[in-house]
PDB file of N, CA and C in Angstrom:
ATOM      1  N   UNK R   1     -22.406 -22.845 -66.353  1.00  0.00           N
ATOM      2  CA  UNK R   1     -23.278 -23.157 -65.243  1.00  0.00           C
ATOM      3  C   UNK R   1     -22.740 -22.550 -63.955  1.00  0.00           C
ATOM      4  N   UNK R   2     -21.531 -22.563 -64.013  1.00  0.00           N
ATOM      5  CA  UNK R   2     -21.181 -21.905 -62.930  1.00  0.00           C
ATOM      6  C   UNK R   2     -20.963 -20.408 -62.520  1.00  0.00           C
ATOM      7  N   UNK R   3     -21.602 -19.685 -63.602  1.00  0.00           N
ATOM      8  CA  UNK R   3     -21.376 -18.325 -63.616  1.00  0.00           C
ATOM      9  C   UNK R   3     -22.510 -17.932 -63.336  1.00  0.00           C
ATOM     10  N   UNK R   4     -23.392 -18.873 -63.581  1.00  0.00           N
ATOM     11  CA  UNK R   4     -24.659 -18.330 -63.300  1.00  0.00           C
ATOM     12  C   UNK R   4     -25.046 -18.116 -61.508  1.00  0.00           C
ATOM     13  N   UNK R   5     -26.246 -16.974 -61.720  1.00  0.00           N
ATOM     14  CA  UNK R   5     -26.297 -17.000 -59.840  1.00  0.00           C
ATOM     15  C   UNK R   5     -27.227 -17.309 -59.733  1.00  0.00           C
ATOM     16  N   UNK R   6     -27.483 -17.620 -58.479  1.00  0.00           N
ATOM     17  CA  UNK R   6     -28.174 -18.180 -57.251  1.00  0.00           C
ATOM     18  C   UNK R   6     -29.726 -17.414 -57.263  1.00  0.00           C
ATOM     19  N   UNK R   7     -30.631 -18.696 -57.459  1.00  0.00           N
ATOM     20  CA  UNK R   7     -31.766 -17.660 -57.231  1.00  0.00           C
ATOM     21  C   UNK R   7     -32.529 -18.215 -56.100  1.00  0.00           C
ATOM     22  N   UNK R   8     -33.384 -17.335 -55.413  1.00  0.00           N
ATOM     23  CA  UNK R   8     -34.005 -18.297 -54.117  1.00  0.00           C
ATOM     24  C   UNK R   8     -35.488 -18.529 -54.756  1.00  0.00           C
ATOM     25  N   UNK R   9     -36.186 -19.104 -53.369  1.00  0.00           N
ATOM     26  CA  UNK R   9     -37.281 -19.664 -54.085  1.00  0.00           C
ATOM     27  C   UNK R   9     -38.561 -18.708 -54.788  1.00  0.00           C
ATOM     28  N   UNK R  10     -38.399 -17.908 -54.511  1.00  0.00           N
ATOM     29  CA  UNK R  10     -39.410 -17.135 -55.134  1.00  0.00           C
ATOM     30  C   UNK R  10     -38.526 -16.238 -56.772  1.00  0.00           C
ATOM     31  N   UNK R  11     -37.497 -16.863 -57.241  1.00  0.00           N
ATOM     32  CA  UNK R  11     -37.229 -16.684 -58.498  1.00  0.00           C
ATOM     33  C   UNK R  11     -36.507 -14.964 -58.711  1.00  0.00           C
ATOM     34  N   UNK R  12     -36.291 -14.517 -57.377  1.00  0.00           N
ATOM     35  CA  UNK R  12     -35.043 -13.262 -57.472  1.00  0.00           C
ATOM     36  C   UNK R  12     -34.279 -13.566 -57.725  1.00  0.00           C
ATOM     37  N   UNK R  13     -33.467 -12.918 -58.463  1.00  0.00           N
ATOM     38  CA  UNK R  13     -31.736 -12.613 -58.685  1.00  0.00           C
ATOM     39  C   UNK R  13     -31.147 -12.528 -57.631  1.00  0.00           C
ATOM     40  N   UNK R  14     -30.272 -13.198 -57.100  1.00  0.00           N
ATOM     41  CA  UNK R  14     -29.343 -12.783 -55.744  1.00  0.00           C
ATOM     42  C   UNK R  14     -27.531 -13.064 -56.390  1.00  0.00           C
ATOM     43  N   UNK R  15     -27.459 -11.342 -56.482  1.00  0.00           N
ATOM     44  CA  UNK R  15     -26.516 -10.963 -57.492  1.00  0.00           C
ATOM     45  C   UNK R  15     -24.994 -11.030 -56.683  1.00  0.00           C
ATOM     46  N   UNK R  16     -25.023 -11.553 -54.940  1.00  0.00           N
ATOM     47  CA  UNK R  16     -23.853 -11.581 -54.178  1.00  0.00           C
ATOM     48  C   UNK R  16     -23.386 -13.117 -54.068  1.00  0.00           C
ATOM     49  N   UNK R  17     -24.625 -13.829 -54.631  1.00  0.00           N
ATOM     50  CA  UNK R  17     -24.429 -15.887 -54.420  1.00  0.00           C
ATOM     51  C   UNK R  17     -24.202 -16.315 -55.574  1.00  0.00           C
ATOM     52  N   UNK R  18     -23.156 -16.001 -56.375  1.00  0.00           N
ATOM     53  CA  UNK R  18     -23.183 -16.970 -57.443  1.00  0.00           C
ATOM     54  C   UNK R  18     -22.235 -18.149 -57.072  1.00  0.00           C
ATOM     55  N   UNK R  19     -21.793 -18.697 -57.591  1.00  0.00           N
ATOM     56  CA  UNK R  19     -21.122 -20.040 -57.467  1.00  0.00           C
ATOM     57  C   UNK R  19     -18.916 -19.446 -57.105  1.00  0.00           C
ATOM     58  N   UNK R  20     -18.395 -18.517 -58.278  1.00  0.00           N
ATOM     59  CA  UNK R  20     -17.669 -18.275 -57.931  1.00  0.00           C
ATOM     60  C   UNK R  20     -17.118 -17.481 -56.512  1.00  0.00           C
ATOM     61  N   UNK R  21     -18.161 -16.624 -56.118  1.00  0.00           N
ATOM     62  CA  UNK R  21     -17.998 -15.939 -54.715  1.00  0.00           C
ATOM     63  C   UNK R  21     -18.529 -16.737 -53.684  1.00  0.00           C
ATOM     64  N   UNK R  22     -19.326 -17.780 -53.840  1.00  0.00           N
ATOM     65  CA  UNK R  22     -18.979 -18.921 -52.679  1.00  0.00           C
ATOM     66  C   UNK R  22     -18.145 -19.327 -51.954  1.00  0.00           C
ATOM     67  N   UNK R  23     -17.049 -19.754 -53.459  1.00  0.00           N
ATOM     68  CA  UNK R  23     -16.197 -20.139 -53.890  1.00  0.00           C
ATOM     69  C   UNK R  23     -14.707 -19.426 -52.893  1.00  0.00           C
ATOM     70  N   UNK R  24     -15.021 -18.150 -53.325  1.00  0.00           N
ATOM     71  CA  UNK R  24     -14.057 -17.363 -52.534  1.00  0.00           C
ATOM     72  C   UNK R  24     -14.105 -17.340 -51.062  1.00  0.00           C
ATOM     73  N   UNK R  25     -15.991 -17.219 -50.597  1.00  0.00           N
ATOM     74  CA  UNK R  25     -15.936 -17.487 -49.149  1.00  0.00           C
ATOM     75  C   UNK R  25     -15.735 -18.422 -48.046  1.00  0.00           C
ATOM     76  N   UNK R  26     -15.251 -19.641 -49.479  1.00  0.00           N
ATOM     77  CA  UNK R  26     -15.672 -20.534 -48.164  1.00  0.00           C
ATOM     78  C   UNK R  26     -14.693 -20.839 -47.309  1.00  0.00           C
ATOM     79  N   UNK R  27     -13.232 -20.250 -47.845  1.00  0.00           N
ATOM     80  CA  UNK R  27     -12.678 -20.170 -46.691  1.00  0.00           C
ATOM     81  C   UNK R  27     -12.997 -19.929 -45.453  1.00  0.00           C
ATOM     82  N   UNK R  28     -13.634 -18.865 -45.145  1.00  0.00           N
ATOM     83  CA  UNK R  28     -14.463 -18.844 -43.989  1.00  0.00           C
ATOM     84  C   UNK R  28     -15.536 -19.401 -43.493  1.00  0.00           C
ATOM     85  N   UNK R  29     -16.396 -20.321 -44.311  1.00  0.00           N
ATOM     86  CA  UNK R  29     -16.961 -21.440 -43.806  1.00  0.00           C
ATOM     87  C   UNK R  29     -16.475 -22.961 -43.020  1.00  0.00           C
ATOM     88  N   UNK R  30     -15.321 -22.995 -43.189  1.00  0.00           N
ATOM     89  CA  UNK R  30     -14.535 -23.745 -42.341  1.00  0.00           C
ATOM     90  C   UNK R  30     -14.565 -23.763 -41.204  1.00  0.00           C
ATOM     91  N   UNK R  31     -13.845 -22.278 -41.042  1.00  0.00           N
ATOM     92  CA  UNK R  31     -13.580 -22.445 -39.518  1.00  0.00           C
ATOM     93  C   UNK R  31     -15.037 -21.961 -38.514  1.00  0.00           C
ATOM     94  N   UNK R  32     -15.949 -21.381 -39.239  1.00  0.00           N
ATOM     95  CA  UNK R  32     -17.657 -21.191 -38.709  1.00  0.00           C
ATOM     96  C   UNK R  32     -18.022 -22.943 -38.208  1.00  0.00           C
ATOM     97  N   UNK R  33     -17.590 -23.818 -39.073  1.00  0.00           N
ATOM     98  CA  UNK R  33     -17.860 -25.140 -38.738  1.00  0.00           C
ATOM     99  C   UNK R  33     -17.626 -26.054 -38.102  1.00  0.00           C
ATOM    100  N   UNK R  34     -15.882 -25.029 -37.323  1.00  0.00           N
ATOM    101  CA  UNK R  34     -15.304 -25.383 -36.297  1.00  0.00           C
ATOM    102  C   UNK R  34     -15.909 -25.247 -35.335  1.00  0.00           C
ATOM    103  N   UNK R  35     -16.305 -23.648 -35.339  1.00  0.00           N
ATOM    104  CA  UNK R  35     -16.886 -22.880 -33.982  1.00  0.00           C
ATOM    105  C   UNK R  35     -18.120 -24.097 -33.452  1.00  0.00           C
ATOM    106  N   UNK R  36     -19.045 -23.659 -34.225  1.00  0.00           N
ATOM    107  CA  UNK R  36     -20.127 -24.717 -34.171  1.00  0.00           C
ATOM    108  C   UNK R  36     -20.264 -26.086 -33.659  1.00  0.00           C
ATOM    109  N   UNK R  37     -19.148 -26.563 -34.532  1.00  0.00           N
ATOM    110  CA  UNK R  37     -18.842 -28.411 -33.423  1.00  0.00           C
ATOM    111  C   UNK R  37     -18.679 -27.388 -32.287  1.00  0.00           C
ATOM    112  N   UNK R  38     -17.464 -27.048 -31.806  1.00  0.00           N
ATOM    113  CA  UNK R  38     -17.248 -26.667 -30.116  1.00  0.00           C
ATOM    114  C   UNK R  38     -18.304 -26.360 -29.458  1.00  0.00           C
ATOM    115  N   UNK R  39     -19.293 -25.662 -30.060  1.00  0.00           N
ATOM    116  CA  UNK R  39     -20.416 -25.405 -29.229  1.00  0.00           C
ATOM    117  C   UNK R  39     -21.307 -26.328 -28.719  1.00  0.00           C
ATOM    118  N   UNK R  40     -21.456 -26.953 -29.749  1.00  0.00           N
ATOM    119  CA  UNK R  40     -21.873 -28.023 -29.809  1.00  0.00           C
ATOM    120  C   UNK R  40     -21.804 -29.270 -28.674  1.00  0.00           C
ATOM    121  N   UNK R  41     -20.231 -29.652 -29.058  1.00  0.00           N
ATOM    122  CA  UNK R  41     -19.691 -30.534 -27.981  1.00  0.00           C
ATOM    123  C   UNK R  41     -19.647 -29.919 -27.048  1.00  0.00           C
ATOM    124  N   UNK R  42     -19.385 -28.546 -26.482  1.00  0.00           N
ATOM    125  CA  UNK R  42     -19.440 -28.243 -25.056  1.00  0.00           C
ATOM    126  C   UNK R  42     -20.664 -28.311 -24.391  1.00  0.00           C
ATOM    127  N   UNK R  43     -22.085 -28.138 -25.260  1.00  0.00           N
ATOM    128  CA  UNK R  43     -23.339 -27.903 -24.787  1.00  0.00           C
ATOM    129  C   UNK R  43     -23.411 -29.349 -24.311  1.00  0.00           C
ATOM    130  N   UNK R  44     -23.325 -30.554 -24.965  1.00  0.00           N
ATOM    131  CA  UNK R  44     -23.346 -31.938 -24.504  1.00  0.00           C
ATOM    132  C   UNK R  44     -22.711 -32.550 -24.052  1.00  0.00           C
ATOM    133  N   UNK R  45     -21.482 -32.487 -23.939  1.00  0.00           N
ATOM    134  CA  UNK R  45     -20.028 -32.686 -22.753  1.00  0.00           C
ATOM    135  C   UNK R  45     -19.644 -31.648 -22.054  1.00  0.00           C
ATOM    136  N   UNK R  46     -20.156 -31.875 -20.412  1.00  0.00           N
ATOM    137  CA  UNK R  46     -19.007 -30.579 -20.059  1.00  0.00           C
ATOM    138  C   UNK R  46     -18.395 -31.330 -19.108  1.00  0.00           C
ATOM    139  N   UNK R  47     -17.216 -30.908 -19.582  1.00  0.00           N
ATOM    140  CA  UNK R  47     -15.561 -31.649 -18.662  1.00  0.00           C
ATOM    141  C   UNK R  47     -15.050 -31.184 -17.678  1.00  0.00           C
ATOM    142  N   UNK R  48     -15.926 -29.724 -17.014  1.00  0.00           N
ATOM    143  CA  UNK R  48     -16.209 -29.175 -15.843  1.00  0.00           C
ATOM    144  C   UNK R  48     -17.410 -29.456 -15.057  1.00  0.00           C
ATOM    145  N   UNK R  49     -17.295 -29.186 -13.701  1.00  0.00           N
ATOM    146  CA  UNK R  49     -18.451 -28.937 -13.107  1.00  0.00           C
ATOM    147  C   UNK R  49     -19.280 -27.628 -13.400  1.00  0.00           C
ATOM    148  N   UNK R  50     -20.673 -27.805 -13.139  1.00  0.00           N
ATOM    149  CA  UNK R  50     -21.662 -27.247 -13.605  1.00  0.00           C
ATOM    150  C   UNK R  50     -20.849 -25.846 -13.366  1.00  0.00           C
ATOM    151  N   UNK R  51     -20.979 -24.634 -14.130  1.00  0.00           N
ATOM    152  CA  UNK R  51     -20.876 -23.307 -13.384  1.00  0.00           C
ATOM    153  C   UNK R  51     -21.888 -22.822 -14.576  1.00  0.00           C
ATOM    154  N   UNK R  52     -22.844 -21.318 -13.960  1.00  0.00           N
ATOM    155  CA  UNK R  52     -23.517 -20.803 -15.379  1.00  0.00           C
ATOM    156  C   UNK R  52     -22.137 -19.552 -15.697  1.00  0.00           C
ATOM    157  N   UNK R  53     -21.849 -19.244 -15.168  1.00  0.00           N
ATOM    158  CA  UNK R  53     -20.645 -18.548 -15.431  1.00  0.00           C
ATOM    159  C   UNK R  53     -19.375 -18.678 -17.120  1.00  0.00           C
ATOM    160  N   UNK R  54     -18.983 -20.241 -16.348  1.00  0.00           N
ATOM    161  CA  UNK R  54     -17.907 -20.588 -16.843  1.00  0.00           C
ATOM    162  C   UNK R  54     -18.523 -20.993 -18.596  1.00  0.00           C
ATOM    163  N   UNK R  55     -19.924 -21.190 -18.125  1.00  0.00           N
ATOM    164  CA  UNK R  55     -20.686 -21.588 -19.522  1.00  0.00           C
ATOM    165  C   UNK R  55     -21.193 -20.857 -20.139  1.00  0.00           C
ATOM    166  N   UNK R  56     -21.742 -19.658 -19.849  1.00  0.00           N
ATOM    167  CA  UNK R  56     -21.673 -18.292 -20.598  1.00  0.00           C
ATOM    168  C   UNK R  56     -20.763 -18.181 -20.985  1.00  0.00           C
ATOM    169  N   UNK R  57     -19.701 -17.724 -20.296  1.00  0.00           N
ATOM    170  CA  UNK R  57     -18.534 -17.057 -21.201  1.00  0.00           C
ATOM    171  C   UNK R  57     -17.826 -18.082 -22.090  1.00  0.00           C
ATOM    172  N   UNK R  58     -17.956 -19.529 -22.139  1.00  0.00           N
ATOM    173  CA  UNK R  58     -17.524 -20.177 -22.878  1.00  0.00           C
ATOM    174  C   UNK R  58     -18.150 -20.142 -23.905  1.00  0.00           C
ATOM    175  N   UNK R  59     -19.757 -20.314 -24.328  1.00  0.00           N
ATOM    176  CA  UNK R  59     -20.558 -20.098 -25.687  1.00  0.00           C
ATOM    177  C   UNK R  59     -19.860 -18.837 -25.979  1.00  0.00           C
ATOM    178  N   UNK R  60     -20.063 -17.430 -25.138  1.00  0.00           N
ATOM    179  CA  UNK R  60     -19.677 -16.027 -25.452  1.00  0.00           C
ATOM    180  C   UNK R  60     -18.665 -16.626 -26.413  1.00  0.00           C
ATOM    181  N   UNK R  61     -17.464 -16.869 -26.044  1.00  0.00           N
ATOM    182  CA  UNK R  61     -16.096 -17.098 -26.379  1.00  0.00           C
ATOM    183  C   UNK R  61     -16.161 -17.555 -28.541  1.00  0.00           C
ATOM    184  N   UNK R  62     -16.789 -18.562 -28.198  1.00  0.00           N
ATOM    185  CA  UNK R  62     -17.136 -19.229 -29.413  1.00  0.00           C
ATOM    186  C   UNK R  62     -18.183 -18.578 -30.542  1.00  0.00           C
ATOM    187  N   UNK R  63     -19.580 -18.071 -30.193  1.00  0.00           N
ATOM    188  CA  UNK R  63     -20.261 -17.433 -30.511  1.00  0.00           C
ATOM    189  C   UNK R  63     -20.178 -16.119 -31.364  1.00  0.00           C
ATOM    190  N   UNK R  64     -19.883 -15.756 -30.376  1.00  0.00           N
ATOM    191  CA  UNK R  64     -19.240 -14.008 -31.141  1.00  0.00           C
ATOM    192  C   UNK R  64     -18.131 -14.133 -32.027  1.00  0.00           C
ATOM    193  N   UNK R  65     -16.853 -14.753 -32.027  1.00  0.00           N
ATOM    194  CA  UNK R  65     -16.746 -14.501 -32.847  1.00  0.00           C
ATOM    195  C   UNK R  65     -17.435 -15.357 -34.573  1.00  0.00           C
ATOM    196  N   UNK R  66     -17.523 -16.729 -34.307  1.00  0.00           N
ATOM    197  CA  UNK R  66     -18.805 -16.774 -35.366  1.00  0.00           C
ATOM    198  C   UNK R  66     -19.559 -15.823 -35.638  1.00  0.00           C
ATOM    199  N   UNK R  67     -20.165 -15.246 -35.069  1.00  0.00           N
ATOM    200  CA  UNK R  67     -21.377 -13.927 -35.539  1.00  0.00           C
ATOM    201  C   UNK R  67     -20.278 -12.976 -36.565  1.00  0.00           C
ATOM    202  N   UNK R  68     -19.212 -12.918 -35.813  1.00  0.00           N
ATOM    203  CA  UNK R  68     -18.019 -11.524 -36.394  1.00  0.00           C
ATOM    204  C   UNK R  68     -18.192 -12.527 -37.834  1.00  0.00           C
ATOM    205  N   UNK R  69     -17.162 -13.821 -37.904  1.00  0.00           N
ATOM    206  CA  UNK R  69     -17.005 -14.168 -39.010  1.00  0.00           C
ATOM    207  C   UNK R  69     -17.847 -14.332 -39.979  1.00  0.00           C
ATOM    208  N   UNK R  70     -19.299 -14.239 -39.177  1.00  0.00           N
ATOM    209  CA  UNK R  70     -20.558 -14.327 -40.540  1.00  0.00           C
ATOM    210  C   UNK R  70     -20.505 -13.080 -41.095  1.00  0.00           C
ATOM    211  N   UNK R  71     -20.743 -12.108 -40.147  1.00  0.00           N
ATOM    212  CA  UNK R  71     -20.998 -10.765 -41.126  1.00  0.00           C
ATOM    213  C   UNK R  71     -19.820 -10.329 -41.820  1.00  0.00           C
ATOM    214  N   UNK R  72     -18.893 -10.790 -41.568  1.00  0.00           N
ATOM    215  CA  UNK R  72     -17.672 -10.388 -42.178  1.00  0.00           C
ATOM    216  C   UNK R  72     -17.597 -11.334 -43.173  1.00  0.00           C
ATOM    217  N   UNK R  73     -18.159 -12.605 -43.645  1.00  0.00           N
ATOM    218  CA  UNK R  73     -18.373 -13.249 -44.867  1.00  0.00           C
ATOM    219  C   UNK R  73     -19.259 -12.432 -45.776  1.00  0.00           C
ATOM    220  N   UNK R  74     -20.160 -12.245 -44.936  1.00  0.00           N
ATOM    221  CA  UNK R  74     -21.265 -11.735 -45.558  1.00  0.00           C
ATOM    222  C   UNK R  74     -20.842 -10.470 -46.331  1.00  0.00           C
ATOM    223  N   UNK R  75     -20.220  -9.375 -45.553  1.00  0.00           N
ATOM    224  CA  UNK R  75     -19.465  -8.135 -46.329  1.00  0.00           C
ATOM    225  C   UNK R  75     -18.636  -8.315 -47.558  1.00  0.00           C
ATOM    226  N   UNK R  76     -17.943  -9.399 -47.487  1.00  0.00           N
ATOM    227  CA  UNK R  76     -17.024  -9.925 -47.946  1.00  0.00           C
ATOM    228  C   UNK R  76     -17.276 -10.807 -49.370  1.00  0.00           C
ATOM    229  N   UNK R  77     -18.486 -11.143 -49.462  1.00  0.00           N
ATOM    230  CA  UNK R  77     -19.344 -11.828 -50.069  1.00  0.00           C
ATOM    231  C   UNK R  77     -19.974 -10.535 -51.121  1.00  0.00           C
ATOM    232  N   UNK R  78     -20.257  -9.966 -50.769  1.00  0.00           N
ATOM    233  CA  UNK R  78     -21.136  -8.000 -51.641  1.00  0.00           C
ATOM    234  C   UNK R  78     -19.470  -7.492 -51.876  1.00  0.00           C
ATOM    235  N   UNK R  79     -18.567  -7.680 -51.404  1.00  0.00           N
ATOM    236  CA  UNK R  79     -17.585  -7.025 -51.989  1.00  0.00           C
ATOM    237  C   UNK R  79     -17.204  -7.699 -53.265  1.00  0.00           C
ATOM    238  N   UNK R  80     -16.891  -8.851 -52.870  1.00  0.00           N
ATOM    239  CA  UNK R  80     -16.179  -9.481 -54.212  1.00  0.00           C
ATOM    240  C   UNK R  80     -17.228  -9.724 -55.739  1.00  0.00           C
ATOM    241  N   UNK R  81     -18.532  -9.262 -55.066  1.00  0.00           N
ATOM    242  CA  UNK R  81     -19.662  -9.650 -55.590  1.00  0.00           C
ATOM    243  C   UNK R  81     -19.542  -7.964 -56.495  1.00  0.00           C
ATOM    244  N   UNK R  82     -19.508  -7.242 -56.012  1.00  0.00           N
ATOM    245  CA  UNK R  82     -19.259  -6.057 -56.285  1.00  0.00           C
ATOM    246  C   UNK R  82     -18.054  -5.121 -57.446  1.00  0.00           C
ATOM    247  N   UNK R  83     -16.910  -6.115 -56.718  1.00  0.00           N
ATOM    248  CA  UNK R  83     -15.620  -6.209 -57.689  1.00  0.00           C
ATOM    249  C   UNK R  83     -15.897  -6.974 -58.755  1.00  0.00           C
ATOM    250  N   UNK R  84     -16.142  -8.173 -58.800  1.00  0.00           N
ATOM    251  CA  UNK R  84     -16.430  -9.190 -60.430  1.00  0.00           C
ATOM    252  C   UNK R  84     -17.890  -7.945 -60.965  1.00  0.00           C
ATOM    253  N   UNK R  85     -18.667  -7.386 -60.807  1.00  0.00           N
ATOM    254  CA  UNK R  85     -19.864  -6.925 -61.623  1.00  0.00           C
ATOM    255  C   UNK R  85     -18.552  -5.318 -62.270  1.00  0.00           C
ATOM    256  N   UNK R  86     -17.984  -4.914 -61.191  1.00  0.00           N
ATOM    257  CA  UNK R  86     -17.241  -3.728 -61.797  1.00  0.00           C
ATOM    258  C   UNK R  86     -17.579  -2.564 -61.702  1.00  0.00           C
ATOM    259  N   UNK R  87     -18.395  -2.373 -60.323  1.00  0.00           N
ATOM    260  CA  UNK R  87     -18.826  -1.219 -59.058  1.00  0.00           C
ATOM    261  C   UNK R  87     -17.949  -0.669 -58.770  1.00  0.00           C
TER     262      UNK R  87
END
């Protein structure tokens, strides 16, 4: 069951989601889940006074690199996906 992959709802093969390369990524789902609380809590607590400044570059801060770490799961995800098929 667990070798089997991931199909979405319209019944494709999605040959990069099976259960073991999840598996491998989710190290990096962790700390994406970090980023996220922070954003989070900063959008609804701020422990500064108002600046749009200081609050741009603070999402910036958090944001980007989440975005980095998605696509870099995501790459990372077709690689190993790539290596187990034997590409």
């Amino acid at each position: 069951m667990a070798d089997e992959p991931v199909r979405s709802d319209a019944g494709t093969q999605r040959d990069w989601a099976d259960m073991e390369t999840l598996l491998d990524v989710m190290v990096n789902l962790i700390p994406m889940g970090i980023l996220l609380f922070f954003v989070g809590l900063y959008t609804v607590f701020q422990p500064w006074e108002w600046d749009p400044v200081m609050f741009v570059l603070m999402h910036f801060l958090t944001l980007f690199p989440f975005l980095l770490l998605a696509l870099l799961t995501y790459v990372s995800a077709q690689a190993i996906a790539g290596a187990e098929a034997g590409e």
